[in-house]
């Protein structure tokens, strides 16, 4: 170290939430630093253990490319737990859509109503649709995490910026107080960071109910194959119909078939009520009792007892002023929670992680050049650039995901039950998600930061 020009203290970044986006972001910050001593990262997690809620998740080729740019080891985490769609030796790189409702009185056997019916396909790219279990993927990611980064049982109760150029103070439920140069909220759809950022009285601080419920269950693959046949059971399918839709895809190395069935719910769902509630197969069966024999057979495969998930998002009350204030920033579901109808919420969150990894790398570079004077201003510029570049795309996904649900469920005013026209619209939307110009985003981020 040059005694005349000593190295500045490391940039200290606090991440709230140890889910998929928080852990991937932490790895990116640690592994893309211009100097090993230039950054220090801490993740604060309110739970007593590392866990992920939910079941199936799929990462597109675009999301996996972002992962490789964040940390070259991350795509292997996907491969370790991903399940090929169809034949493992020759995976089917398609998402498939079909009318699962229309049938006649003579259609009583599984698949009979689908004979000769058009199956609409979207090519997702090589290995572009491979399901895995959220918890299994997070477990693989955590194997890469250095010791001492994650602190458990840290429920955030307060955030405060300590003056211009100062630090952000975090108060936790256990009475402890921690400080950091910046705080990034990756604490999911019920984000406490979002509430502190936007104000507890602001409706934008919370997600809101979409009046959709998803029945979710895992079916042992031998039972699924016996009922549906090998191809249908081991390949992703989505069945559309009036005011509901059902999809399934293989997970857990084809040991299970993940089933998700969406239906309308006219009632309310208070935010304080857990988003996952017990449900029964009979309850789901009532919602799909008028559908074709294939969909009814899939419902019959579900366990007697399962879960139903309330679908919330940020469409009605977005963070209109952006994803940051000062040196506090939101990412992933904390910033732009989307309904799951595009299956892209996690992938968009991975894009966020790459964007923040890139921007905070630029901050570290400038701090190393200039010293820590003005560090707070640089962090604010980085977070403002993040909002500027990421806001339109991420909120477009929130909007489009809702619209995709209307299309699948024959409620869209332009398409109705015309699945041929609807398919072309879904293709256009999906291409915007899957074939994103990642390098262009990175250039735009740097340009905004340098303004």
XYZ file of C-alpha atoms in Angstrom:
451
model
C 0.000 0.000 0.000
C 1.243 3.432 -0.913
C 1.424 5.370 2.404
C 0.819 8.630 0.550
C -2.249 7.338 -1.347
C -3.711 4.562 0.808
C -6.503 2.432 -0.610
C -9.968 3.649 0.399
C -12.089 1.493 2.714
C -14.115 -1.170 0.899
C -17.548 -0.359 -0.470
C -19.996 -1.948 1.988
C -23.214 -3.242 0.460
C -26.061 -4.714 2.501
C -28.580 -6.989 0.788
C -31.876 -7.628 2.551
C -33.212 -11.071 1.683
C -31.423 -14.346 1.035
C -33.599 -15.632 -1.781
C -32.530 -16.342 -5.340
C -32.025 -12.718 -6.427
C -30.261 -11.658 -3.230
C -27.796 -14.547 -3.314
C -27.083 -14.254 -7.043
C -26.509 -10.507 -6.636
C -24.138 -11.070 -3.719
C -22.073 -13.536 -5.741
C -21.962 -11.065 -8.614
C -20.729 -8.234 -6.424
C -18.084 -10.403 -4.798
C -16.800 -11.972 -8.003
C -16.824 -8.965 -10.326
C -15.000 -6.490 -8.143
C -12.034 -4.640 -9.689
C -10.122 -5.431 -6.489
C -10.752 -8.155 -3.882
C -10.475 -5.537 -1.149
C -12.772 -3.027 -2.854
C -16.103 -4.429 -1.651
C -17.699 -6.083 1.339
C -21.135 -7.694 1.039
C -23.534 -8.803 3.762
C -26.913 -10.505 3.308
C -29.458 -10.107 6.099
C -32.220 -12.731 6.177
C -35.157 -12.644 8.561
C -35.699 -16.413 8.585
C -33.823 -18.853 10.790
C -32.685 -20.847 7.766
C -32.096 -20.382 4.047
C -35.261 -21.307 2.209
C -37.311 -20.535 -0.897
C -41.076 -20.666 -1.061
C -42.838 -21.990 -4.145
C -42.140 -25.032 -6.245
C -41.249 -25.024 -9.917
C -39.183 -22.377 -11.660
C -37.698 -22.234 -15.152
C -34.808 -20.158 -16.475
C -34.639 -19.253 -20.153
C -31.430 -19.259 -22.159
C -31.401 -15.455 -21.772
C -31.537 -15.704 -17.972
C -28.779 -18.313 -17.933
C -26.590 -16.048 -20.071
C -27.073 -13.272 -17.532
C -26.116 -15.721 -14.797
C -22.891 -16.622 -16.595
C -21.989 -12.916 -16.764
C -22.700 -12.537 -13.043
C -20.758 -15.638 -11.983
C -19.544 -18.271 -14.425
C -20.464 -21.016 -11.940
C -24.166 -20.158 -11.789
C -25.322 -21.920 -14.995
C -23.946 -25.141 -13.528
C -26.211 -24.596 -10.518
C -29.146 -24.683 -12.937
C -27.837 -27.737 -14.769
C -27.344 -29.600 -11.496
C -31.048 -29.467 -10.641
C -32.788 -28.745 -13.974
C -35.116 -31.234 -15.575
C -35.142 -31.583 -19.350
C -38.423 -31.080 -21.127
C -39.214 -34.404 -22.792
C -36.535 -36.917 -23.797
C -33.383 -36.142 -21.739
C -31.204 -37.134 -24.711
C -33.129 -34.887 -27.099
C -34.992 -32.240 -25.059
C -38.038 -30.501 -26.469
C -37.237 -26.790 -26.599
C -40.836 -25.648 -26.818
C -43.619 -24.238 -24.729
C -46.899 -25.752 -25.922
C -50.451 -24.366 -25.788
C -53.712 -26.116 -26.578
C -57.455 -25.693 -26.056
C -58.175 -27.811 -22.981
C -61.837 -26.900 -22.666
C -63.746 -27.642 -25.868
C -65.103 -31.194 -26.090
C -68.191 -33.111 -27.078
C -70.246 -35.701 -25.205
C -68.398 -38.488 -27.020
C -65.034 -37.240 -25.696
C -64.638 -39.262 -22.525
C -61.087 -40.650 -22.702
C -57.910 -38.753 -21.897
C -56.587 -37.109 -25.045
C -59.666 -37.942 -27.107
C -60.835 -34.321 -27.307
C -57.338 -33.248 -28.373
C -57.043 -35.543 -31.397
C -56.434 -33.439 -34.482
C -56.446 -30.236 -32.459
C -53.716 -27.662 -33.103
C -50.976 -27.524 -30.490
C -49.362 -24.091 -30.623
C -45.626 -24.064 -29.969
C -43.120 -21.414 -28.992
C -39.458 -22.216 -29.533
C -37.534 -21.178 -26.435
C -33.996 -21.734 -27.730
C -31.625 -24.502 -26.739
C -32.602 -25.852 -23.317
C -34.817 -22.813 -23.100
C -37.467 -24.342 -20.908
C -36.120 -26.534 -18.141
C -37.910 -26.642 -14.833
C -36.282 -26.986 -11.454
C -37.316 -26.674 -7.842
C -36.659 -23.259 -6.309
C -35.281 -24.646 -3.070
C -32.965 -27.058 -4.889
C -31.561 -24.282 -7.069
C -31.011 -21.987 -4.081
C -29.230 -24.821 -2.284
C -26.772 -25.076 -5.191
C -26.204 -21.315 -5.211
C -25.529 -21.282 -1.475
C -22.712 -23.793 -1.964
C -20.836 -20.985 -3.747
C -21.390 -18.409 -1.001
C -18.314 -17.539 1.060
C -18.594 -17.932 4.808
C -19.647 -14.950 6.886
C -21.693 -13.258 4.159
C -25.153 -14.370 5.338
C -26.656 -13.404 8.692
C -29.883 -15.136 9.721
C -32.688 -14.082 12.074
C -32.295 -10.471 10.994
C -35.754 -8.987 10.459
C -35.512 -5.396 9.294
C -37.568 -2.838 11.249
C -35.966 0.458 10.251
C -33.783 2.195 7.664
C -32.185 5.609 7.972
C -29.642 7.477 5.868
C -27.088 9.183 8.079
C -26.741 12.485 6.261
C -25.223 13.382 2.892
C -22.354 11.094 2.018
C -22.948 9.077 5.189
C -24.069 5.531 5.711
C -27.389 3.742 5.822
C -28.353 2.472 9.269
C -30.388 -0.707 9.516
C -32.293 -1.544 12.675
C -33.342 -5.137 13.246
C -36.003 -6.744 15.384
C -33.392 -8.270 17.680
C -32.307 -4.755 18.691
C -29.088 -4.748 16.690
C -28.037 -1.868 14.429
C -25.844 -2.338 11.353
C -24.454 0.132 8.845
C -23.577 0.017 5.149
C -22.745 2.387 2.338
C -25.870 1.215 0.488
C -28.783 -1.170 1.020
C -30.455 -3.251 -1.694
C -33.845 -4.778 -0.948
C -34.155 -8.256 -2.448
C -36.736 -9.286 0.109
C -39.496 -10.333 -2.222
C -43.079 -9.417 -2.855
C -43.798 -8.344 0.746
C -40.592 -6.312 0.857
C -39.943 -4.449 4.096
C -37.360 -2.324 2.288
C -40.053 -1.204 -0.159
C -42.292 -0.220 2.758
C -39.519 1.824 4.359
C -38.604 3.378 1.005
C -42.107 4.381 -0.085
C -43.805 4.832 3.284
C -46.138 2.481 5.113
C -49.178 4.640 4.279
C -48.475 4.505 0.550
C -50.445 1.801 -1.334
C -47.443 1.468 -3.654
C -45.474 0.066 -0.721
C -47.420 -3.184 -0.965
C -48.450 -5.711 -3.612
C -52.134 -6.066 -4.434
C -54.354 -9.052 -5.144
C -55.001 -9.939 -8.801
C -58.072 -12.043 -7.946
C -56.359 -15.157 -9.257
C -55.628 -18.301 -7.279
C -53.207 -21.024 -8.346
C -53.725 -24.617 -7.209
C -50.307 -26.260 -7.088
C -49.283 -29.848 -6.643
C -46.571 -32.362 -7.516
C -47.547 -35.669 -9.130
C -45.274 -38.744 -9.108
C -44.135 -39.163 -12.702
C -45.069 -42.883 -13.031
C -48.668 -41.987 -12.173
C -48.645 -39.104 -14.633
C -47.270 -41.293 -17.436
C -49.808 -44.011 -16.698
C -52.688 -41.530 -16.977
C -51.442 -39.140 -19.680
C -48.866 -41.083 -21.678
C -45.097 -40.598 -21.788
C -44.959 -37.580 -24.113
C -47.690 -35.533 -22.472
C -46.469 -36.217 -18.932
C -42.803 -35.409 -19.559
C -43.316 -32.334 -21.769
C -44.589 -28.911 -20.786
C -48.207 -28.251 -21.772
C -50.548 -25.352 -21.106
C -54.316 -25.790 -21.505
C -56.399 -22.688 -22.110
C -60.101 -22.172 -21.590
C -62.719 -19.758 -20.278
C -61.627 -17.977 -17.093
C -58.964 -20.524 -16.191
C -55.827 -22.248 -17.419
C -53.666 -25.150 -16.336
C -50.041 -25.984 -17.045
C -47.687 -28.778 -16.115
C -44.012 -29.516 -16.629
C -41.484 -32.027 -15.293
C -39.286 -31.241 -12.294
C -36.888 -33.113 -9.985
C -35.138 -34.923 -12.854
C -38.532 -36.100 -14.145
C -39.452 -37.741 -10.858
C -42.403 -35.360 -10.485
C -44.809 -33.492 -12.740
C -45.472 -29.971 -11.432
C -49.098 -28.882 -11.946
C -50.367 -25.299 -11.608
C -54.037 -24.522 -12.215
C -55.242 -20.889 -12.257
C -58.817 -19.825 -11.571
C -60.667 -16.584 -10.824
C -61.396 -15.560 -7.256
C -63.952 -12.761 -6.843
C -63.236 -12.432 -3.139
C -60.556 -10.384 -1.450
C -57.317 -11.671 0.039
C -55.898 -9.497 2.848
C -52.170 -8.975 2.571
C -51.619 -10.117 6.147
C -53.102 -13.498 5.272
C -50.376 -15.945 4.135
C -50.318 -16.155 0.356
C -50.274 -19.946 0.524
C -53.275 -21.727 1.999
C -54.310 -25.393 2.267
C -56.622 -26.612 -0.470
C -58.137 -29.861 -1.674
C -58.249 -31.670 -4.978
C -62.056 -31.513 -4.880
C -61.901 -27.728 -4.623
C -59.769 -27.544 -7.756
C -61.944 -30.143 -9.460
C -65.053 -28.001 -9.096
C -63.332 -25.144 -10.937
C -62.499 -27.404 -13.918
C -65.490 -29.752 -13.900
C -66.769 -28.485 -17.271
C -63.397 -28.870 -19.036
C -62.262 -31.650 -21.323
C -61.296 -35.121 -20.084
C -57.540 -34.444 -20.267
C -57.640 -31.466 -17.915
C -60.028 -33.276 -15.583
C -57.658 -36.248 -15.528
C -54.748 -34.002 -14.583
C -56.783 -32.591 -11.698
C -57.556 -36.141 -10.566
C -53.831 -36.859 -10.392
C -53.315 -34.159 -7.788
C -52.990 -35.168 -4.127
C -56.055 -34.954 -1.897
C -54.406 -32.152 0.055
C -52.380 -29.456 -1.692
C -51.732 -25.721 -1.633
C -53.419 -22.807 -3.312
C -51.464 -19.606 -3.872
C -52.896 -16.122 -4.069
C -51.441 -14.179 -7.000
C -50.318 -10.639 -6.107
C -48.384 -8.100 -8.163
C -47.382 -4.423 -8.403
C -49.466 -3.489 -11.452
C -52.110 -1.308 -9.787
C -49.665 0.582 -7.568
C -46.148 0.603 -9.046
C -43.171 2.459 -7.578
C -43.760 5.419 -9.894
C -40.847 7.465 -8.596
C -38.424 4.653 -9.277
C -36.689 1.796 -7.562
C -34.383 3.829 -5.352
C -34.114 6.765 -3.007
C -30.682 7.945 -2.028
C -28.536 4.915 -1.295
C -31.427 2.477 -0.874
C -32.524 0.408 -3.877
C -35.011 -2.351 -4.725
C -34.485 -5.323 -7.032
C -36.441 -8.360 -8.196
C -39.924 -8.873 -6.755
C -39.318 -6.144 -4.203
C -39.185 -3.679 -7.099
C -41.610 -5.130 -9.646
C -43.467 -8.224 -8.499
C -45.215 -9.837 -11.457
C -47.900 -12.472 -11.740
C -46.404 -15.750 -13.005
C -48.202 -16.037 -16.341
C -45.081 -15.384 -18.432
C -42.923 -17.536 -16.163
C -40.328 -14.740 -16.294
C -40.306 -13.008 -12.923
C -37.155 -14.763 -11.728
C -35.415 -14.199 -15.067
C -36.129 -10.468 -14.959
C -34.767 -10.464 -11.422
C -31.566 -12.098 -12.670
C -31.283 -9.262 -15.208
C -31.591 -6.838 -12.276
C -28.754 -8.627 -10.489
C -26.519 -8.304 -13.556
C -27.397 -4.615 -13.893
C -26.554 -3.858 -10.257
C -23.388 -5.955 -10.400
C -22.272 -3.881 -13.384
C -23.174 -0.505 -11.876
C -21.592 -1.182 -8.515
C -18.476 -2.365 -10.315
C -18.317 1.096 -11.904
C -18.750 2.713 -8.483
C -15.885 0.640 -7.084
C -13.699 1.625 -10.012
C -14.368 5.310 -9.400
C -13.868 5.024 -5.646
C -10.502 3.356 -6.218
C -9.529 6.238 -8.501
C -10.899 9.143 -6.464
C -10.990 7.874 -2.893
C -14.117 7.594 -0.808
C -14.993 11.291 -0.982
C -18.194 11.472 -3.035
C -18.907 7.763 -2.651
C -22.507 8.444 -1.635
C -23.105 10.529 -4.752
C -21.703 7.749 -6.942
C -23.993 5.193 -5.328
C -27.010 7.418 -5.851
C -26.054 7.882 -9.506
C -25.716 4.113 -9.919
C -29.142 3.437 -8.431
C -30.732 6.199 -10.513
C -29.211 4.646 -13.634
C -30.640 1.280 -12.552
C -34.162 2.702 -12.409
C -33.730 4.606 -15.669
C -32.677 1.506 -17.598
C -34.660 -1.235 -15.859
C -38.002 0.412 -15.083
C -39.725 0.253 -18.461
C -38.852 -3.378 -19.193
C -39.622 -4.679 -15.731
C -42.965 -2.892 -15.456
C -43.828 -3.957 -19.001
C -43.482 -7.533 -17.767
C -45.880 -6.861 -14.886
C -48.457 -5.486 -17.344
C -47.897 -8.105 -20.038
C -48.112 -10.974 -17.583
C -51.602 -9.884 -16.577
C -52.563 -9.557 -20.239
C -51.125 -12.994 -21.019
C -53.424 -14.465 -18.404
C -56.406 -12.823 -20.091
C -55.268 -14.301 -23.402
C -54.853 -17.829 -22.012
C -58.282 -17.607 -20.419
C -60.104 -16.355 -23.515
C -60.946 -13.014 -21.894
C -58.872 -10.756 -24.130
C -61.205 -8.474 -26.141
C -59.173 -8.842 -29.341
C -58.669 -12.617 -29.401
C -61.352 -14.301 -27.292
C -61.145 -18.059 -27.890
C -59.223 -17.666 -31.168
C -56.031 -19.360 -30.032
C -54.333 -18.994 -33.433
C -54.401 -15.196 -33.181
C -53.641 -15.334 -29.472
C -50.616 -17.536 -30.127
C -49.018 -14.933 -32.380
C -49.477 -12.275 -29.720
C -47.985 -14.511 -27.024
C -45.061 -15.219 -29.373
C -44.389 -11.488 -29.743
C -44.465 -10.965 -25.993
C -42.309 -14.009 -25.299
C -39.695 -12.980 -27.837
C -39.352 -9.656 -26.033
C -38.540 -11.564 -22.841
C -36.382 -14.353 -24.257
C -34.309 -12.479 -26.848
C -33.315 -9.464 -24.802
C -30.238 -7.453 -25.818
C -28.155 -7.967 -22.675
C -25.059 -6.223 -24.030
C -27.209 -3.267 -25.065
C -28.539 -3.017 -21.507
C -25.005 -2.965 -20.121
C -23.977 -0.177 -22.499
C -27.047 1.834 -21.584
C -26.343 1.381 -17.862
C -22.815 2.730 -18.215
C -23.981 5.655 -20.340
C -26.608 6.603 -17.744
C -24.131 6.284 -14.887
C -21.608 8.510 -16.658
C -24.088 11.293 -17.434
